[in-house]
Backbone atoms as SQL, in Angstrom:
CREATE TABLE atoms (id INTEGER PRIMARY KEY, chain TEXT, resi INTEGER, resn TEXT, atom TEXT, x REAL, y REAL, z REAL);
INSERT INTO atoms VALUES
  (1, 'A', 1, 'UNK', 'N', 34.591, 11.592, 5.312),
  (2, 'A', 1, 'UNK', 'CA', 35.807, 11.298, 4.970),
  (3, 'A', 1, 'UNK', 'C', 36.415, 11.687, 4.133),
  (4, 'A', 2, 'UNK', 'N', 35.127, 11.383, 2.724),
  (5, 'A', 2, 'UNK', 'CA', 35.521, 11.737, 1.265),
  (6, 'A', 2, 'UNK', 'C', 35.990, 10.882, 0.623),
  (7, 'A', 3, 'UNK', 'N', 36.294, 11.039, -0.353),
  (8, 'A', 3, 'UNK', 'CA', 36.593, 9.678, -1.981),
  (9, 'A', 3, 'UNK', 'C', 38.260, 9.617, -1.330),
  (10, 'A', 4, 'UNK', 'N', 38.944, 8.714, -1.467),
  (11, 'A', 4, 'UNK', 'CA', 40.325, 8.502, -1.285),
  (12, 'A', 4, 'UNK', 'C', 41.411, 8.753, -2.415),
  (13, 'A', 5, 'UNK', 'N', 42.093, 8.964, -2.655),
  (14, 'A', 5, 'UNK', 'CA', 43.516, 9.317, -3.196),
  (15, 'A', 5, 'UNK', 'C', 43.086, 8.484, -4.286),
  (16, 'A', 6, 'UNK', 'N', 43.347, 6.935, -4.016),
  (17, 'A', 6, 'UNK', 'CA', 43.450, 6.035, -5.053),
  (18, 'A', 6, 'UNK', 'C', 41.582, 6.059, -5.644),
  (19, 'A', 7, 'UNK', 'N', 40.701, 6.129, -5.156),
  (20, 'A', 7, 'UNK', 'CA', 39.412, 6.583, -5.937),
  (21, 'A', 7, 'UNK', 'C', 39.430, 7.596, -6.790),
  (22, 'A', 8, 'UNK', 'N', 39.954, 8.682, -6.582),
  (23, 'A', 8, 'UNK', 'CA', 40.284, 10.010, -7.259),
  (24, 'A', 8, 'UNK', 'C', 40.827, 9.245, -8.439),
  (25, 'A', 9, 'UNK', 'N', 42.014, 8.715, -8.527),
  (26, 'A', 9, 'UNK', 'CA', 42.922, 8.580, -9.569),
  (27, 'A', 9, 'UNK', 'C', 41.999, 7.570, -10.496),
  (28, 'A', 10, 'UNK', 'N', 41.680, 6.333, -9.716),
  (29, 'A', 10, 'UNK', 'CA', 40.756, 5.455, -10.607),
  (30, 'A', 10, 'UNK', 'C', 39.523, 5.991, -11.312),
  (31, 'A', 11, 'UNK', 'N', 38.957, 7.229, -10.809),
  (32, 'A', 11, 'UNK', 'CA', 37.801, 7.657, -11.758),
  (33, 'A', 11, 'UNK', 'C', 38.693, 8.943, -12.567),
  (34, 'A', 12, 'UNK', 'N', 39.454, 8.988, -12.403),
  (35, 'A', 12, 'UNK', 'CA', 40.264, 9.917, -12.997),
  (36, 'A', 12, 'UNK', 'C', 40.868, 9.244, -14.823),
  (37, 'A', 13, 'UNK', 'N', 41.095, 8.344, -13.809),
  (38, 'A', 13, 'UNK', 'CA', 41.782, 6.995, -15.097),
  (39, 'A', 13, 'UNK', 'C', 40.448, 6.679, -16.526),
  (40, 'A', 14, 'UNK', 'N', 39.916, 6.194, -15.217),
  (41, 'A', 14, 'UNK', 'CA', 38.492, 5.872, -16.389),
  (42, 'A', 14, 'UNK', 'C', 38.248, 6.771, -17.172),
  (43, 'A', 15, 'UNK', 'N', 37.796, 8.311, -16.968),
  (44, 'A', 15, 'UNK', 'CA', 37.847, 9.041, -18.039),
  (45, 'A', 15, 'UNK', 'C', 38.471, 9.311, -18.977),
  (46, 'A', 16, 'UNK', 'N', 40.142, 9.285, -18.526),
  (47, 'A', 16, 'UNK', 'CA', 40.891, 9.058, -19.601),
  (48, 'A', 16, 'UNK', 'C', 40.992, 7.824, -20.772),
  (49, 'A', 17, 'UNK', 'N', 40.825, 6.911, -19.947),
  (50, 'A', 17, 'UNK', 'CA', 40.868, 5.726, -21.228),
  (51, 'A', 17, 'UNK', 'C', 39.443, 5.569, -21.857),
  (52, 'A', 18, 'UNK', 'N', 38.349, 6.484, -21.898),
  (53, 'A', 18, 'UNK', 'CA', 36.881, 6.698, -22.229),
  (54, 'A', 18, 'UNK', 'C', 37.354, 7.337, -23.526),
  (55, 'A', 19, 'UNK', 'N', 38.175, 8.077, -22.867),
  (56, 'A', 19, 'UNK', 'CA', 38.484, 9.424, -24.331),
  (57, 'A', 19, 'UNK', 'C', 39.835, 8.565, -24.732),
  (58, 'A', 20, 'UNK', 'N', 40.100, 8.191, -24.634),
  (59, 'A', 20, 'UNK', 'CA', 41.236, 7.335, -25.402),
  (60, 'A', 20, 'UNK', 'C', 42.525, 7.906, -25.229),
  (61, 'A', 21, 'UNK', 'N', 43.326, 6.683, -25.103),
  (62, 'A', 21, 'UNK', 'CA', 45.213, 6.851, -24.343),
  (63, 'A', 21, 'UNK', 'C', 45.888, 6.855, -25.738),
  (64, 'A', 22, 'UNK', 'N', 46.818, 7.928, -25.108),
  (65, 'A', 22, 'UNK', 'CA', 48.140, 7.239, -26.302),
  (66, 'A', 22, 'UNK', 'C', 48.723, 6.521, -26.029),
  (67, 'A', 23, 'UNK', 'N', 49.687, 5.838, -26.315),
  (68, 'A', 23, 'UNK', 'CA', 50.961, 4.894, -26.185),
  (69, 'A', 23, 'UNK', 'C', 51.218, 5.103, -24.893),
  (70, 'A', 24, 'UNK', 'N', 51.325, 6.588, -24.937),
  (71, 'A', 24, 'UNK', 'CA', 52.611, 6.705, -23.449),
  (72, 'A', 24, 'UNK', 'C', 51.581, 7.020, -22.553),
  (73, 'A', 25, 'UNK', 'N', 50.172, 7.213, -22.642),
  (74, 'A', 25, 'UNK', 'CA', 49.226, 7.592, -21.113),
  (75, 'A', 25, 'UNK', 'C', 49.205, 5.762, -20.817),
  (76, 'A', 26, 'UNK', 'N', 49.020, 4.695, -22.288),
  (77, 'A', 26, 'UNK', 'CA', 48.706, 3.469, -21.716),
  (78, 'A', 26, 'UNK', 'C', 49.595, 2.981, -20.802),
  (79, 'A', 27, 'UNK', 'N', 50.615, 3.418, -20.892),
  (80, 'A', 27, 'UNK', 'CA', 52.130, 3.129, -20.251),
  (81, 'A', 27, 'UNK', 'C', 51.913, 2.995, -18.755),
  (82, 'A', 28, 'UNK', 'N', 51.594, 4.306, -18.879),
  (83, 'A', 28, 'UNK', 'CA', 51.444, 5.263, -17.644),
  (84, 'A', 28, 'UNK', 'C', 50.126, 4.770, -16.894),
  (85, 'A', 29, 'UNK', 'N', 48.987, 4.236, -17.792),
  (86, 'A', 29, 'UNK', 'CA', 48.004, 3.546, -17.068),
  (87, 'A', 29, 'UNK', 'C', 48.281, 2.054, -16.592),
  (88, 'A', 30, 'UNK', 'N', 48.844, 1.301, -16.870),
  (89, 'A', 30, 'UNK', 'CA', 49.608, 0.425, -17.089),
  (90, 'A', 30, 'UNK', 'C', 50.410, 0.235, -15.253),
  (91, 'A', 31, 'UNK', 'N', 51.400, 1.237, -15.537),
  (92, 'A', 31, 'UNK', 'CA', 52.186, 0.947, -14.314),
  (93, 'A', 31, 'UNK', 'C', 51.354, 2.014, -12.887),
  (94, 'A', 32, 'UNK', 'N', 50.543, 2.079, -13.014),
  (95, 'A', 32, 'UNK', 'CA', 49.422, 3.000, -11.996),
  (96, 'A', 32, 'UNK', 'C', 49.015, 1.451, -11.787),
  (97, 'A', 33, 'UNK', 'N', 48.364, 0.869, -12.751),
  (98, 'A', 33, 'UNK', 'CA', 47.703, -0.729, -11.920),
  (99, 'A', 33, 'UNK', 'C', 48.531, -1.480, -11.334),
  (100, 'A', 34, 'UNK', 'N', 49.761, -1.609, -12.044),
  (101, 'A', 34, 'UNK', 'CA', 50.959, -2.541, -11.208),
  (102, 'A', 34, 'UNK', 'C', 51.478, -2.018, -9.801),
  (103, 'A', 35, 'UNK', 'N', 51.464, -0.760, -9.769),
  (104, 'A', 35, 'UNK', 'CA', 51.664, -0.240, -8.478),
  (105, 'A', 35, 'UNK', 'C', 51.279, -1.374, -7.063),
  (106, 'A', 36, 'UNK', 'N', 49.930, -1.223, -7.579),
  (107, 'A', 36, 'UNK', 'CA', 49.621, -1.646, -5.942),
  (108, 'A', 36, 'UNK', 'C', 48.429, -2.179, -6.376),
  (109, 'A', 37, 'UNK', 'N', 47.775, -3.524, -5.643),
  (110, 'A', 37, 'UNK', 'CA', 46.194, -3.418, -5.936),
  (111, 'A', 37, 'UNK', 'C', 45.372, -3.252, -5.863),
  (112, 'A', 38, 'UNK', 'N', 45.472, -2.316, -4.962),
  (113, 'A', 38, 'UNK', 'CA', 44.512, -1.512, -4.850),
  (114, 'A', 38, 'UNK', 'C', 43.302, -0.771, -5.894),
  (115, 'A', 39, 'UNK', 'N', 44.811, -0.203, -6.583),
  (116, 'A', 39, 'UNK', 'CA', 44.751, 0.547, -8.279),
  (117, 'A', 39, 'UNK', 'C', 43.645, -0.011, -8.958),
  (118, 'A', 40, 'UNK', 'N', 44.057, -1.652, -9.090),
  (119, 'A', 40, 'UNK', 'CA', 43.177, -2.364, -10.257),
  (120, 'A', 40, 'UNK', 'C', 41.762, -2.030, -9.630),
  (121, 'A', 41, 'UNK', 'N', 41.619, -2.613, -7.819),
  (122, 'A', 41, 'UNK', 'CA', 40.699, -2.850, -7.663),
  (123, 'A', 41, 'UNK', 'C', 39.543, -1.987, -7.495),
  (124, 'A', 42, 'UNK', 'N', 40.099, -0.343, -7.241),
  (125, 'A', 42, 'UNK', 'CA', 39.641, 0.388, -7.504),
  (126, 'A', 42, 'UNK', 'C', 39.329, 1.064, -8.918),
  (127, 'A', 43, 'UNK', 'N', 40.064, 0.503, -9.935),
  (128, 'A', 43, 'UNK', 'CA', 39.597, 1.068, -11.326),
  (129, 'A', 43, 'UNK', 'C', 38.280, -0.009, -11.154),
  (130, 'A', 44, 'UNK', 'N', 38.200, -1.014, -11.028),
  (131, 'A', 44, 'UNK', 'CA', 37.565, -2.145, -11.454),
  (132, 'A', 44, 'UNK', 'C', 36.216, -1.756, -10.760),
  (133, 'A', 45, 'UNK', 'N', 35.898, -1.342, -9.580),
  (134, 'A', 45, 'UNK', 'CA', 34.549, -0.473, -9.513),
  (135, 'A', 45, 'UNK', 'C', 34.214, 0.492, -9.865),
  (136, 'A', 46, 'UNK', 'N', 35.056, 1.197, -10.272),
  (137, 'A', 46, 'UNK', 'CA', 34.188, 2.337, -11.492),
  (138, 'A', 46, 'UNK', 'C', 33.854, 1.550, -12.653),
  (139, 'A', 47, 'UNK', 'N', 34.844, 1.163, -13.289),
  (140, 'A', 47, 'UNK', 'CA', 34.184, 0.074, -14.491),
  (141, 'A', 47, 'UNK', 'C', 33.241, -0.092, -14.014),
  (142, 'A', 48, 'UNK', 'N', 32.795, -1.152, -13.370),
  (143, 'A', 48, 'UNK', 'CA', 31.520, -2.021, -13.372),
  (144, 'A', 48, 'UNK', 'C', 30.757, -0.588, -12.737),
  (145, 'A', 49, 'UNK', 'N', 30.448, 0.117, -12.268),
  (146, 'A', 49, 'UNK', 'CA', 29.604, 1.600, -12.142),
  (147, 'A', 49, 'UNK', 'C', 29.334, 2.267, -13.194),
  (148, 'A', 50, 'UNK', 'N', 30.438, 2.059, -14.020),
  (149, 'A', 50, 'UNK', 'CA', 30.337, 2.824, -15.693),
  (150, 'A', 50, 'UNK', 'C', 29.543, 2.250, -16.314),
  (151, 'A', 51, 'UNK', 'N', 29.778, 1.011, -16.856),
  (152, 'A', 51, 'UNK', 'CA', 29.337, -0.435, -17.033),
  (153, 'A', 51, 'UNK', 'C', 27.868, -0.351, -16.733),
  (154, 'A', 52, 'UNK', 'N', 27.295, -0.549, -15.893),
  (155, 'A', 52, 'UNK', 'CA', 25.865, -0.297, -15.047),
  (156, 'A', 52, 'UNK', 'C', 25.049, 0.769, -15.755),
  (157, 'A', 53, 'UNK', 'N', 25.393, 2.268, -15.319),
  (158, 'A', 53, 'UNK', 'CA', 25.243, 3.115, -16.079),
  (159, 'A', 53, 'UNK', 'C', 24.837, 3.816, -16.592),
  (160, 'A', 54, 'UNK', 'N', 25.981, 3.896, -17.558),
  (161, 'A', 54, 'UNK', 'CA', 25.798, 4.387, -18.650),
  (162, 'A', 54, 'UNK', 'C', 24.884, 4.241, -19.852),
  (163, 'A', 55, 'UNK', 'N', 24.229, 2.782, -19.990),
  (164, 'A', 55, 'UNK', 'CA', 23.101, 3.285, -20.982),
  (165, 'A', 55, 'UNK', 'C', 22.003, 4.087, -20.562),
  (166, 'A', 56, 'UNK', 'N', 22.203, 3.881, -19.244),
  (167, 'A', 56, 'UNK', 'CA', 20.918, 5.011, -18.313),
  (168, 'A', 56, 'UNK', 'C', 21.338, 6.003, -18.622),
  (169, 'A', 57, 'UNK', 'N', 22.451, 7.053, -18.495),
  (170, 'A', 57, 'UNK', 'CA', 22.683, 7.987, -18.871),
  (171, 'A', 57, 'UNK', 'C', 22.758, 8.767, -20.487),
  (172, 'A', 58, 'UNK', 'N', 23.191, 7.383, -20.905),
  (173, 'A', 58, 'UNK', 'CA', 22.823, 7.796, -22.679),
  (174, 'A', 58, 'UNK', 'C', 21.388, 7.681, -23.023),
  (175, 'A', 59, 'UNK', 'N', 20.722, 7.017, -22.130),
  (176, 'A', 59, 'UNK', 'CA', 18.641, 7.080, -22.578),
  (177, 'A', 59, 'UNK', 'C', 18.387, 8.616, -21.561),
  (178, 'A', 60, 'UNK', 'N', 19.058, 9.201, -21.154),
  (179, 'A', 60, 'UNK', 'CA', 18.728, 10.376, -20.145),
  (180, 'A', 60, 'UNK', 'C', 18.980, 11.308, -21.279),
  (181, 'A', 61, 'UNK', 'N', 20.678, 11.457, -21.579),
  (182, 'A', 61, 'UNK', 'CA', 20.946, 12.458, -22.852),
  (183, 'A', 61, 'UNK', 'C', 19.900, 12.337, -24.113),
  (184, 'A', 62, 'UNK', 'N', 19.360, 11.283, -24.760),
  (185, 'A', 62, 'UNK', 'CA', 19.211, 11.317, -25.799),
  (186, 'A', 62, 'UNK', 'C', 17.444, 11.355, -25.493),
  (187, 'A', 63, 'UNK', 'N', 16.517, 11.297, -24.395),
  (188, 'A', 63, 'UNK', 'CA', 15.102, 11.311, -24.323),
  (189, 'A', 63, 'UNK', 'C', 14.839, 10.026, -24.607),
  (190, 'A', 64, 'UNK', 'N', 15.335, 9.242, -24.510),
  (191, 'A', 64, 'UNK', 'CA', 15.038, 7.281, -24.895),
  (192, 'A', 64, 'UNK', 'C', 14.735, 6.849, -23.647),
  (193, 'A', 65, 'UNK', 'N', 13.819, 5.806, -23.685),
  (194, 'A', 65, 'UNK', 'CA', 13.491, 5.331, -22.616),
  (195, 'A', 65, 'UNK', 'C', 14.523, 3.764, -22.703),
  (196, 'A', 66, 'UNK', 'N', 14.917, 4.169, -20.731),
  (197, 'A', 66, 'UNK', 'CA', 16.286, 3.274, -21.214),
  (198, 'A', 66, 'UNK', 'C', 16.065, 1.999, -20.798),
  (199, 'A', 67, 'UNK', 'N', 16.929, 1.235, -21.966),
  (200, 'A', 67, 'UNK', 'CA', 16.575, -0.692, -21.551),
  (201, 'A', 67, 'UNK', 'C', 16.713, -1.018, -20.325),
  (202, 'A', 68, 'UNK', 'N', 16.220, -1.672, -19.991),
  (203, 'A', 68, 'UNK', 'CA', 16.177, -2.189, -18.381),
  (204, 'A', 68, 'UNK', 'C', 16.348, -3.883, -18.639),
  (205, 'A', 69, 'UNK', 'N', 17.086, -4.299, -17.947),
  (206, 'A', 69, 'UNK', 'CA', 17.735, -5.525, -18.512),
  (207, 'A', 69, 'UNK', 'C', 16.587, -6.549, -16.682);
């Protein structure tokens, strides 16, 4: 079945947020989040995964040992 359109949008917003949003983009992001409860839930899932795996990805990129919790 693949990834839903909501999940694709959440992943795209997460990337954009990580890069930094302009004031106009911040308004668009807020509108997207408010448009449907599923949007916030999907974004939260992707954000949680990002927060969990970003340190590991950094360790791989830099050749350092990952800090394990």
